[in-house]
Amino acid sequence: MNLWGRFAKKSSAQDASDLLTREGDLPAIKLTIFQYVIVAVMAVLIFGLWRLQVVNAESWRALAEANRIRKVPILAPRGQLFDRDGRLLVDNYPSVSCFLVREQGHNLEPDLPLIARGLHMTVDQIHAILKKYRTAPKYQPLPLKQDITPDEQEFIEAHRDEMPELETVDEQRRLYPKDGFAANLIGYVGEVSEEMLNDPRYEYYEPGDVVGKSGVEEAYDALLRGQDGSRDVLVDSHGREVGKLGTERSKPGQNLRLTIDMDIQRAAENALGDREGAIVAMDPHTGEILAMVSRPTFDPNAFAVKIGRDEWNKLITDPDHPLLNKAIQAQSPPGSTFKVIMSVAGLQEGVAQNFKVNCQGGATLYGHFYACDKHHGEVDIEHALPWSCDTFYYMLAARLGIDTVAKYAHALGMGQKTGIDLPDEIAGVMPSTEWAMKQYHRKWYAGETVSVGIGQGAVAATPIQLARALGGIASGGVLKRPHVVFPDELPAEYRSAMRDSFSGSGDATIPINPDNWEIITDGMAETTTSGTAFASHLEGIDFAGKTGTAQVVNHSAGVKSVSSIKSERANAWFVGMAPRRNPDIVVAVFWQHGGWGAGSAHLVAKVIEAYVDKQRRLNNNLVAEKPQPVEVGAVWSQPNDSKGLGGKPIDPRAPKGDPAATAFAGHFFLPPPAKAKNENAKADALATVVH
């Protein structure tokens, strides 16, 4: 073999030896890596077992128990509602509902046709419920059907072994007064919606829970709702109940006493009848709402179980809006009721005292003729209010200017919420130069002020605003926050939270010169004796107020207010009170498309008369039974003595020497006229076309 051949052979042998050496080294490395992996896996497994068996032993034991223990909810009854005298308004009645329990691994589909037949439902309805609650936890029972009938209860009991997924729960459902009595004030309840569940206020609620949806039911839901309980039952592997364990009792909701008086509420309901609009009666000394009516209304009992889709669509598409509480949510130009506020502004500014106009059926201002409904002749402030002379207030508004008018109107709560403890109150509108720039990015025109002077144009108010404002004026400028629940009967922290939640103008004091106060209150009293509301005069009762006719077409076409076309008739306002100064009751009526404001005055008179009659009965009874001094509302009865007034009640708030302080055995008898009036002027006023 030559040298090259021996070298090649040696090189091949060396390469083979090196290759074998490298191949023998690789399995050792892999083995080492594999050993480390096994050790790591074992360590993880041991750590996991330690966590399961030692650290989280209690948690897993509880979960294991949950597989055989089912929690059945015990629903808390809502608190009852009473009127101010403790008479029951809203109660509860016992009911049974069916819930669907979704056991892990149990297929419900085969049972659905039988369930649907037994509960008088369709399979599609059950599928819709399952779809609605598809994101709910599996352990949470789903509300299948509410307020089931006795035969449906029997069906569930008869098939309990084969369909353990059906569970019955006892609960209390709302029972409201008949015929929609105080419905818009009380409100209604319903199932919490998905949108509400996304609201932080409802973070503690679960799908299927019942919550207040409007009125008192919504505003005080947290107090009325109570706290649900539960009972624990043992179930077998098929979900069948085999035993009972402990029970966590539910905590009923808190009862609430409302400020409304059932007798005054009934009088207001009867007075408004089937007319569209609202009535609100309030004690201006305290802000307590004595009655609140809105028409058309609805039956809240329809919501107590679950309102049908057709009925719900009918309510929300009704053009007359029965779900709207018109007492706090309907805003309209206040018409001539605004002249009381104008009188305050004019007198307080020192303008109206010696201001006189010659009314010849209107006035020409800024190149435009503004009509008045009558030729009143020479008119001063003492006649302008009871006669409701538009010409006087046109010219007074032009003299004051919009910002001065707005200053006093805002101080009296116009254009802002009152802060009443009911949801969705509307603020209304009070225009000004700043308002025009902010809303429309333009300047305010002087001619617009003229219309505002008679409560037309851009100004808009709600009945509750006008009741508070005019009642506050008659009370010497003391305005109270309206409320429907007695605040001192609420927990302190809840009372504070309510004030924050329902913010508004609240309590306020607007200084009014006593002389100006007398002029205004005497003018409102004359409105019901010889002015625009003389037909609603109440004999023996110091009844005062102001009419308002808010045109919905245009003011110059007076015929429109009595048109046979409903949508063209004016809105009829009246705000009345008794007595004229420091009144114990103020009533505002908004009669939608009612025509002249004098028609609403008649409705207010009915409510005032019912209130006074009740107070007189109470005073007589209390005086007969208790000779000691006793307080009835705002009226004090005294026994006969040489220093008193022969047993006649005295209003301690009336100014000394005020004839309104001597009342009946009535706080409401007419006082003697404060000032002599021109008899010819009175005769002219009686012939005035009232508005």
XYZ file of C-alpha atoms in Angstrom:
691
model
C 0.000 0.000 0.000
C 1.462 3.380 -0.873
C 1.948 6.239 1.574
C -1.170 8.095 0.460
C -3.340 5.032 0.948
C -2.028 4.390 4.511
C -2.659 8.052 5.406
C -6.202 7.961 4.084
C -6.992 4.780 5.979
C -5.589 6.206 9.237
C -7.589 9.412 8.824
C -10.836 7.477 8.260
C -10.277 5.399 11.415
C -9.558 8.533 13.466
C -12.699 10.271 12.183
C -14.811 7.262 13.075
C -13.328 7.155 16.577
C -13.983 10.861 17.116
C -17.564 10.491 15.876
C -18.248 7.626 18.293
C -16.835 9.701 21.133
C -19.125 12.665 20.287
C -22.211 10.413 19.894
C -21.533 8.854 23.260
C -21.365 12.292 24.936
C -24.859 13.589 23.721
C -27.130 11.097 25.579
C -25.472 12.032 28.874
C -26.403 15.721 28.408
C -29.964 14.865 27.476
C -30.288 12.601 30.467
C -29.109 15.341 32.781
C -31.602 17.813 31.335
C -34.407 15.281 31.562
C -33.591 14.603 35.212
C -33.786 18.304 36.040
C -37.139 18.576 34.271
C -38.525 15.646 36.272
C -37.360 17.243 39.514
C -38.984 20.571 38.590
C -42.293 18.934 37.663
C -42.326 16.944 40.894
C -41.630 20.126 42.845
C -44.548 21.881 41.146
C -46.860 18.944 41.837
C -45.817 18.732 45.454
C -46.300 22.511 45.869
C -49.740 22.289 44.248
C -50.801 19.411 46.486
C -49.583 21.339 49.502
C -51.655 24.379 48.517
C -54.753 22.260 47.900
C -54.494 20.098 51.008
C -53.049 22.560 53.487
C -53.298 26.210 52.480
C -56.689 26.179 50.670
C -58.206 23.218 52.422
C -61.057 25.265 53.924
C -61.941 26.941 50.636
C -62.170 23.676 48.746
C -64.104 22.104 51.558
C -66.638 24.958 51.308
C -66.906 24.482 47.551
C -67.444 20.798 48.053
C -70.205 21.578 50.536
C -71.762 23.929 48.004
C -72.190 20.997 45.655
C -74.690 19.546 48.086
C -76.054 22.754 49.741
C -78.368 25.078 47.831
C -79.208 28.595 48.954
C -82.863 29.478 48.425
C -83.482 33.263 48.631
C -85.921 34.746 51.128
C -86.972 38.066 49.620
C -87.464 41.011 51.957
C -90.843 42.775 51.845
C -90.714 46.460 50.890
C -91.584 49.036 53.494
C -95.159 50.265 53.644
C -96.209 53.835 52.857
C -98.559 55.839 55.078
C -100.088 59.290 54.819
C -99.314 62.020 57.356
C -102.054 60.776 59.692
C -100.764 57.196 59.657
C -103.326 55.840 57.191
C -102.037 53.050 54.968
C -101.429 54.021 51.343
C -99.239 51.244 49.910
C -99.179 47.696 51.254
C -97.808 44.286 50.215
C -99.578 41.029 49.447
C -98.155 37.468 49.595
C -97.098 35.943 46.295
C -95.175 32.902 45.023
C -92.671 33.008 42.156
C -90.954 30.214 40.262
C -87.171 30.232 39.856
C -85.003 28.059 37.627
C -81.977 26.430 39.282
C -79.272 25.569 36.761
C -77.372 22.589 38.194
C -73.902 21.958 36.851
C -73.925 19.364 34.096
C -77.721 19.088 33.971
C -79.256 19.519 30.528
C -82.444 21.574 30.863
C -83.489 21.368 27.218
C -85.468 18.077 27.434
C -87.524 19.431 30.344
C -88.480 22.739 28.744
C -91.652 21.596 26.892
C -93.115 20.110 30.085
C -92.109 23.168 32.140
C -93.686 25.472 29.572
C -97.007 23.575 29.653
C -97.129 23.427 33.433
C -96.416 27.147 33.857
C -98.626 28.239 30.941
C -95.658 29.585 29.012
C -94.055 28.864 25.682
C -90.643 27.298 25.107
C -89.623 30.472 23.289
C -90.428 32.530 26.381
C -88.205 30.287 28.503
C -85.413 30.499 25.935
C -85.725 34.306 26.020
C -85.301 34.267 29.805
C -82.253 32.005 29.568
C -80.781 34.306 26.952
C -81.449 37.380 29.066
C -79.567 35.898 32.027
C -76.894 34.091 30.060
C -74.123 36.046 31.807
C -75.478 35.399 35.299
C -73.471 32.994 37.507
C -74.559 29.367 37.302
C -75.311 29.214 41.005
C -77.819 32.110 40.743
C -81.478 31.018 40.400
C -83.239 32.703 37.489
C -86.729 34.211 37.834
C -88.868 32.100 35.518
C -92.398 33.268 36.320
C -93.699 35.669 38.941
C -96.902 35.492 40.945
C -97.728 31.928 39.855
C -101.220 30.534 40.300
C -102.189 27.725 42.735
C -102.431 25.169 39.911
C -98.930 26.136 38.753
C -97.666 25.656 42.304
C -99.259 22.203 42.353
C -97.576 21.333 39.064
C -94.156 22.196 40.506
C -94.776 20.118 43.637
C -96.016 17.132 41.599
C -92.877 17.149 39.414
C -90.318 18.076 42.049
C -88.492 14.723 41.863
C -88.155 14.681 38.097
C -87.573 18.435 37.687
C -85.600 19.619 40.726
C -84.485 22.653 38.744
C -87.855 24.341 39.534
C -87.872 26.184 42.843
C -90.653 28.281 44.416
C -89.930 31.382 46.471
C -92.394 33.250 48.707
C -92.298 37.012 48.338
C -94.322 40.159 48.950
C -95.615 42.250 46.068
C -96.807 45.825 46.017
C -100.483 46.634 46.454
C -101.239 50.204 45.389
C -104.431 52.276 45.750
C -107.081 51.826 43.099
C -107.727 54.119 40.143
C -104.198 55.526 40.096
C -104.666 57.422 43.381
C -101.474 59.462 43.902
C -99.772 57.170 41.360
C -97.308 59.715 39.967
C -96.290 60.751 43.469
C -95.912 57.203 44.824
C -94.388 55.720 41.662
C -94.060 52.026 40.891
C -91.580 49.145 41.101
C -90.115 46.891 38.438
C -87.292 44.521 37.680
C -83.860 46.100 37.595
C -82.707 46.605 34.012
C -79.288 45.925 32.497
C -78.724 49.664 32.135
C -79.448 50.194 35.824
C -77.020 47.427 36.799
C -74.273 49.442 35.106
C -75.137 52.433 37.316
C -73.008 52.697 40.501
C -76.184 53.356 42.499
C -77.320 49.799 41.765
C -73.989 48.017 42.198
C -75.388 45.812 44.961
C -78.365 44.654 42.921
C -78.579 41.457 40.911
C -80.587 40.575 37.794
C -84.188 39.874 38.736
C -84.208 42.214 41.759
C -87.191 44.531 42.136
C -86.436 48.252 42.472
C -88.361 51.515 42.566
C -88.739 52.998 39.105
C -90.349 56.398 39.800
C -91.740 58.655 42.501
C -91.231 57.834 46.177
C -90.530 54.221 45.260
C -87.417 55.302 43.356
C -86.278 58.188 45.553
C -86.395 56.102 48.747
C -85.678 52.677 47.258
C -82.627 52.084 49.462
C -84.783 52.413 52.590
C -87.889 50.677 51.264
C -86.099 47.668 49.777
C -84.847 45.957 52.925
C -82.305 43.120 52.945
C -82.928 39.663 51.495
C -82.231 36.505 53.469
C -81.815 32.859 52.473
C -82.342 29.293 53.637
C -79.847 26.468 53.094
C -81.174 23.097 51.891
C -79.349 19.818 51.304
C -79.645 18.361 47.818
C -78.522 15.055 46.357
C -76.458 14.512 43.214
C -79.592 15.044 41.097
C -80.394 18.376 42.730
C -83.315 17.016 44.765
C -83.876 18.464 48.216
C -83.120 15.936 50.954
C -82.811 18.114 54.051
C -82.789 21.593 55.548
C -80.043 23.506 57.289
C -79.963 27.033 58.724
C -81.987 30.099 57.748
C -80.834 33.693 57.461
C -83.938 35.800 57.929
C -84.683 38.732 55.660
C -84.880 42.271 57.006
C -88.039 44.135 55.904
C -87.703 47.570 54.352
C -88.351 50.679 56.398
C -91.888 52.052 56.524
C -92.263 55.674 55.464
C -94.796 58.304 56.494
C -95.513 60.682 53.650
C -96.456 64.313 54.150
C -99.546 64.036 51.990
C -102.979 64.172 53.595
C -105.254 61.499 52.162
C -108.308 63.766 52.529
C -106.674 66.673 50.693
C -105.257 64.277 48.112
C -108.735 62.899 47.463
C -110.165 66.406 47.156
C -107.454 67.315 44.645
C -107.995 64.094 42.668
C -111.729 64.774 42.475
C -111.216 68.437 41.577
C -108.915 67.706 38.638
C -111.030 64.748 37.500
C -110.255 63.709 33.933
C -108.696 67.045 33.000
C -105.099 66.929 31.806
C -102.703 68.716 34.085
C -101.591 68.764 37.687
C -102.450 69.964 41.182
C -99.955 70.421 43.984
C -100.889 71.530 47.511
C -98.187 72.524 49.986
C -97.783 73.868 53.502
C -95.533 76.891 52.815
C -94.441 77.048 56.472
C -92.642 73.700 56.205
C -92.541 72.731 52.520
C -94.623 69.616 53.232
C -96.568 68.436 50.188
C -100.190 67.889 51.206
C -101.387 66.616 47.828
C -99.957 65.983 44.374
C -102.025 64.916 41.386
C -101.075 64.443 37.744
C -103.421 63.596 34.883
C -103.687 61.417 32.953
C -102.432 58.801 35.359
C -101.735 55.066 35.314
C -102.305 51.991 37.463
C -99.072 51.120 39.298
C -100.552 47.714 40.189
C -99.880 46.749 36.573
C -96.152 46.935 37.393
C -96.384 44.980 40.663
C -95.846 41.651 38.849
C -94.552 42.377 35.362
C -96.256 44.663 32.919
C -96.983 43.240 29.492
C -95.154 44.533 26.451
C -98.355 45.804 24.792
C -99.468 47.677 27.896
C -96.019 49.189 28.356
C -95.854 50.336 24.727
C -99.291 51.898 25.116
C -98.105 53.898 28.133
C -94.868 55.168 26.614
C -96.434 56.082 23.256
C -99.460 57.857 24.743
C -99.222 61.505 23.571
C -100.636 62.678 26.919
C -97.720 61.061 28.802
C -99.439 59.345 31.762
C -96.077 58.357 33.292
C -95.025 62.026 33.459
C -95.522 63.679 36.846
C -96.776 67.007 35.540
C -96.564 68.587 38.987
C -92.758 68.591 38.782
C -92.016 67.734 35.134
C -94.473 69.721 32.990
C -93.143 73.184 32.210
C -95.198 75.893 30.565
C -95.252 79.692 30.436
C -96.866 80.649 33.767
C -99.033 83.350 32.243
C -100.357 86.020 34.564
C -99.381 84.135 37.729
C -95.930 85.567 36.971
C -97.349 89.051 37.625
C -97.055 88.373 41.352
C -93.299 87.986 40.905
C -93.285 91.076 38.692
C -95.072 92.983 41.466
C -92.393 91.952 43.961
C -89.660 93.148 41.599
C -91.406 96.440 40.840
C -92.207 97.274 44.461
C -88.861 96.194 45.896
C -87.072 98.308 43.287
C -89.204 101.305 44.281
C -90.685 101.599 40.792
C -94.238 100.260 41.058
C -95.456 102.302 44.065
C -96.210 105.420 42.034
C -96.335 103.747 38.621
C -99.585 104.290 36.727
C -100.643 103.492 33.182
C -103.679 104.311 31.083
C -104.777 101.001 29.600
C -106.650 101.412 26.338
C -106.499 97.768 25.333
C -102.750 97.523 25.046
C -99.527 99.457 24.597
C -97.066 100.186 21.816
C -93.510 99.448 22.852
C -90.386 99.228 20.705
C -92.485 99.693 17.576
C -94.879 96.837 18.310
C -98.424 96.836 19.730
C -98.933 94.481 22.684
C -102.588 93.716 23.346
C -104.480 93.644 26.636
C -107.792 91.820 26.977
C -109.705 94.897 28.197
C -109.631 98.673 28.308
C -108.936 99.061 32.022
C -108.405 102.822 32.030
C -106.046 104.243 34.649
C -104.357 101.408 36.534
C -101.961 101.403 39.487
C -100.273 98.493 41.286
C -103.214 97.997 43.667
C -105.563 97.333 40.745
C -103.148 95.832 38.241
C -102.803 92.544 40.128
C -106.475 91.691 40.762
C -107.538 92.986 37.345
C -104.537 91.300 35.704
C -103.904 94.267 33.436
C -101.369 93.248 30.813
C -100.674 96.828 29.791
C -99.440 97.702 33.294
C -97.038 94.771 33.399
C -95.850 95.295 29.831
C -94.698 98.770 30.770
C -93.403 97.750 34.197
C -91.241 95.047 32.577
C -89.877 97.558 30.067
C -89.064 99.931 32.935
C -87.288 97.252 35.021
C -85.399 95.438 32.278
C -84.925 91.696 31.918
C -81.972 91.337 34.278
C -83.781 93.026 37.171
C -86.823 90.817 36.568
C -84.572 87.752 36.371
C -82.806 88.706 39.619
C -86.031 88.541 41.628
C -87.397 85.553 39.706
C -84.211 83.570 40.346
C -84.299 84.523 44.026
C -87.833 83.124 44.149
C -86.720 79.841 42.575
C -87.723 80.341 38.954
C -85.512 78.656 36.370
C -84.113 76.153 38.862
C -85.180 72.982 40.614
C -86.865 73.308 43.978
C -84.997 70.296 45.377
C -88.128 68.264 46.076
C -87.311 64.670 47.038
C -88.705 63.143 43.857
C -86.709 62.037 40.799
C -86.495 63.848 37.455
C -87.697 67.299 38.505
C -87.525 69.880 35.683
C -85.793 73.217 36.290
C -87.938 75.403 34.052
C -86.577 78.490 32.286
C -85.987 82.070 33.431
C -84.402 84.109 30.616
C -81.861 86.881 31.015
C -79.191 88.537 28.895
C -76.695 85.924 30.076
C -79.167 83.130 29.292
C -79.699 84.402 25.721
C -75.986 84.537 25.073
C -75.369 81.107 26.586
C -78.278 79.360 24.889
C -78.454 81.123 21.535
C -75.202 83.101 21.301
C -77.043 86.339 20.741
C -77.995 89.442 22.667
C -81.310 89.825 24.458
C -83.769 92.158 22.709
C -85.711 94.673 24.764
C -88.969 93.664 23.096
C -88.636 90.185 24.531
C -88.803 91.601 28.048
C -92.331 92.838 27.387
C -93.690 89.314 26.903
C -91.810 88.034 29.952
C -93.614 90.699 32.018
C -96.888 88.790 31.649
C -95.364 85.324 31.992
C -95.104 84.600 28.282
C -92.160 84.373 25.913
C -89.201 82.279 27.014
C -90.150 81.961 30.695
C -91.406 78.497 31.712
C -92.336 77.087 35.113
C -93.632 73.937 36.776
C -96.575 73.806 39.216
C -94.279 73.018 42.143
C -92.120 76.065 41.346
C -95.096 78.417 41.269
C -96.599 76.953 44.450
C -93.311 77.458 46.286
C -92.668 80.933 44.854
C -96.113 82.453 45.448
C -96.517 80.693 48.785
C -93.139 82.108 49.800
C -94.132 85.620 48.749
C -97.339 85.382 50.792
C -95.197 84.175 53.718
C -93.157 87.359 53.707
C -90.360 86.012 51.496
C -89.674 82.752 53.378
C -89.413 79.859 50.894
C -89.110 76.228 51.972
C -87.770 73.194 50.150
C -90.757 71.036 49.146
C -90.672 67.420 50.369
C -92.971 64.396 50.445
C -91.350 62.462 53.325
C -90.769 63.864 56.813
C -86.992 64.482 56.960
C -86.753 64.102 60.744
C -87.986 60.514 60.418
C -85.033 59.537 58.214
C -81.571 58.434 59.350
C -79.264 61.450 59.580
C -76.834 60.184 56.946
C -79.671 59.326 54.581
C -81.236 62.755 55.084
C -77.953 64.392 54.136
C -77.568 62.146 51.100
C -81.081 63.034 49.928
C -80.301 66.752 50.083
C -77.221 66.166 47.974
C -79.046 63.897 45.499
C -81.982 66.278 45.002
C -80.254 69.616 44.902
C -82.153 72.789 44.161
C -82.954 76.235 45.492
C -84.090 74.637 48.781
C -84.824 76.895 51.761
C -84.385 80.609 51.101
C -85.380 83.953 52.569
C -86.058 86.926 50.312
C -86.575 90.132 52.311
C -89.836 91.797 51.297
C -90.795 95.192 52.668
C -93.913 94.768 54.877
C -95.768 97.532 53.008
C -95.032 95.835 49.688
C -96.066 92.491 51.170
C -99.452 93.913 52.170
C -100.045 95.415 48.731
C -99.313 92.105 47.001
C -101.275 89.862 49.359
C -104.253 92.261 49.396
C -104.157 92.315 45.603
C -104.224 88.505 45.465
C -107.132 88.465 47.936
C -109.047 90.960 45.794
C -108.475 88.667 42.798
C -110.961 86.219 44.342
C -113.474 88.828 45.471
C -113.677 91.335 42.617
C -110.906 90.397 40.226
C -110.275 87.759 37.609
C -111.260 84.871 39.925
C -114.287 86.463 41.608
C -116.484 83.530 40.523
C -114.425 81.244 42.775
C -114.824 83.376 45.907
C -115.211 81.311 49.094
C -117.561 82.857 51.598
C -116.071 83.052 55.067
C -112.574 82.010 53.945
C -109.656 84.368 53.430
C -108.889 82.975 49.973
C -106.302 84.721 47.778
C -104.520 83.878 44.556
C -103.692 84.724 40.976
C -105.012 83.491 37.656
C -102.847 82.799 34.626
C -103.687 82.117 31.005
C -100.676 80.874 29.071
C -101.281 81.232 25.356
C -100.089 78.328 23.224
C -100.694 80.054 19.862
C -100.271 83.807 20.316
C -101.467 86.305 22.861
C -103.229 88.645 20.461
C -105.631 85.933 19.331
C -107.640 85.729 22.525
C -110.221 83.512 20.885
C -107.612 80.777 20.752
C -107.826 80.304 24.512
C -111.414 79.123 24.208
C -111.013 77.391 20.870
C -112.794 74.102 20.296
C -109.475 72.761 19.041
C -107.812 71.281 22.095
C -104.226 71.860 20.974
C -104.951 75.573 20.436
C -106.541 76.278 23.818
C -104.416 78.103 26.362
C -103.057 76.451 29.482
C -105.020 77.560 32.525
C -103.102 78.366 35.724
C -104.146 79.369 39.191
C -102.118 79.580 42.386
C -104.238 80.135 45.498
C -103.707 80.209 49.234
C -105.481 80.617 52.557
C -105.214 82.887 54.406
C -103.751 85.658 52.280
C -100.787 86.324 54.613
C -98.690 83.614 56.235
C -100.871 80.987 54.505
C -101.257 77.485 55.890
C -101.860 76.036 52.436
C -100.943 77.027 48.900
C -102.393 75.201 45.889
C -101.215 75.431 42.280
C -103.294 74.102 39.392
C -102.006 73.593 35.871
C -104.894 72.706 33.555
C -103.384 71.801 30.207
C -105.358 73.389 27.365
C -107.977 74.419 29.921
C -108.663 77.876 28.480
C -108.982 80.832 30.869
C -107.182 80.741 34.218
C -110.466 81.407 36.046
C -111.393 77.791 35.362
C -108.396 76.590 37.344
C -109.316 78.960 40.186
C -112.501 76.968 40.678
C -110.440 73.767 41.084
C -108.143 75.385 43.654
C -111.176 76.639 45.579
C -112.375 73.047 46.012
C -109.071 71.956 47.506
C -108.804 75.007 49.784
C -112.371 74.479 50.984
C -111.689 70.806 51.782
C -108.572 71.795 53.749
C -110.315 74.534 55.742
C -113.305 72.309 56.516
C -110.987 69.634 57.886
C -109.054 72.114 60.031
C -112.281 73.489 61.465
C -113.491 69.996 62.361
C -110.169 69.200 64.010
C -110.168 72.448 65.965
C -113.691 71.944 67.227
C -113.002 68.372 68.301
C -109.718 69.196 69.988
C -111.105 72.211 71.849
C -114.015 70.125 73.136
C -111.798 67.286 74.338
C -108.836 69.236 75.742
C -109.272 72.603 77.431
C -105.484 73.086 77.516
C -103.746 74.897 74.661
C -103.108 72.454 71.826
C -101.421 72.812 68.457
C -103.136 71.673 65.291
C -100.878 72.183 62.312
C -100.251 75.919 62.288
C -103.314 76.897 64.348
C -103.317 77.272 68.109
C -106.589 76.895 70.031
C -106.825 78.657 73.365
C -109.390 78.302 76.141
C -111.472 81.348 77.003
C -109.768 83.862 79.253
C -109.632 87.581 79.695
C -106.376 87.857 77.808
C -107.236 85.662 74.844
C -109.647 86.109 71.971
C -112.599 84.224 73.367
C -111.284 80.811 72.436
C -110.488 81.726 68.829
C -107.340 80.175 67.372
C -104.369 82.453 66.897
C -101.664 82.150 64.295
C -98.437 82.959 66.151
C -96.676 83.704 62.865
C -99.055 86.501 61.805
C -97.684 90.029 62.299
C -99.013 91.795 65.339
C -102.165 93.679 64.472
C -102.662 91.735 61.229
C -106.422 91.120 60.836
C -105.567 87.696 59.439
C -104.388 86.727 62.937
C -107.967 86.580 64.211
C -109.538 83.627 62.587
C -112.428 81.375 63.051
C -112.737 79.216 65.434
C -111.353 79.450 61.959
C -108.006 80.759 61.027
C -109.499 81.438 57.617
C -112.358 83.922 58.172
C -112.146 86.971 55.967
C -110.454 89.895 57.674
C -111.895 93.350 57.183
C -110.578 95.078 54.065
C -107.198 96.646 54.718
C -107.893 99.632 52.492
C -110.961 101.184 50.938
C -111.183 100.624 47.206
C -112.927 102.647 44.556
C -116.368 101.073 44.163
C -116.645 102.090 40.516
C -113.333 100.427 39.823
C -114.644 97.262 41.481
C -117.717 97.313 39.282
C -115.502 97.627 36.225
C -113.387 94.722 37.422
C -116.427 92.489 37.801
C -117.232 93.107 34.166
C -113.683 92.264 33.099
C -113.179 89.252 30.862
C -111.230 87.218 33.336
C -108.007 85.469 32.434
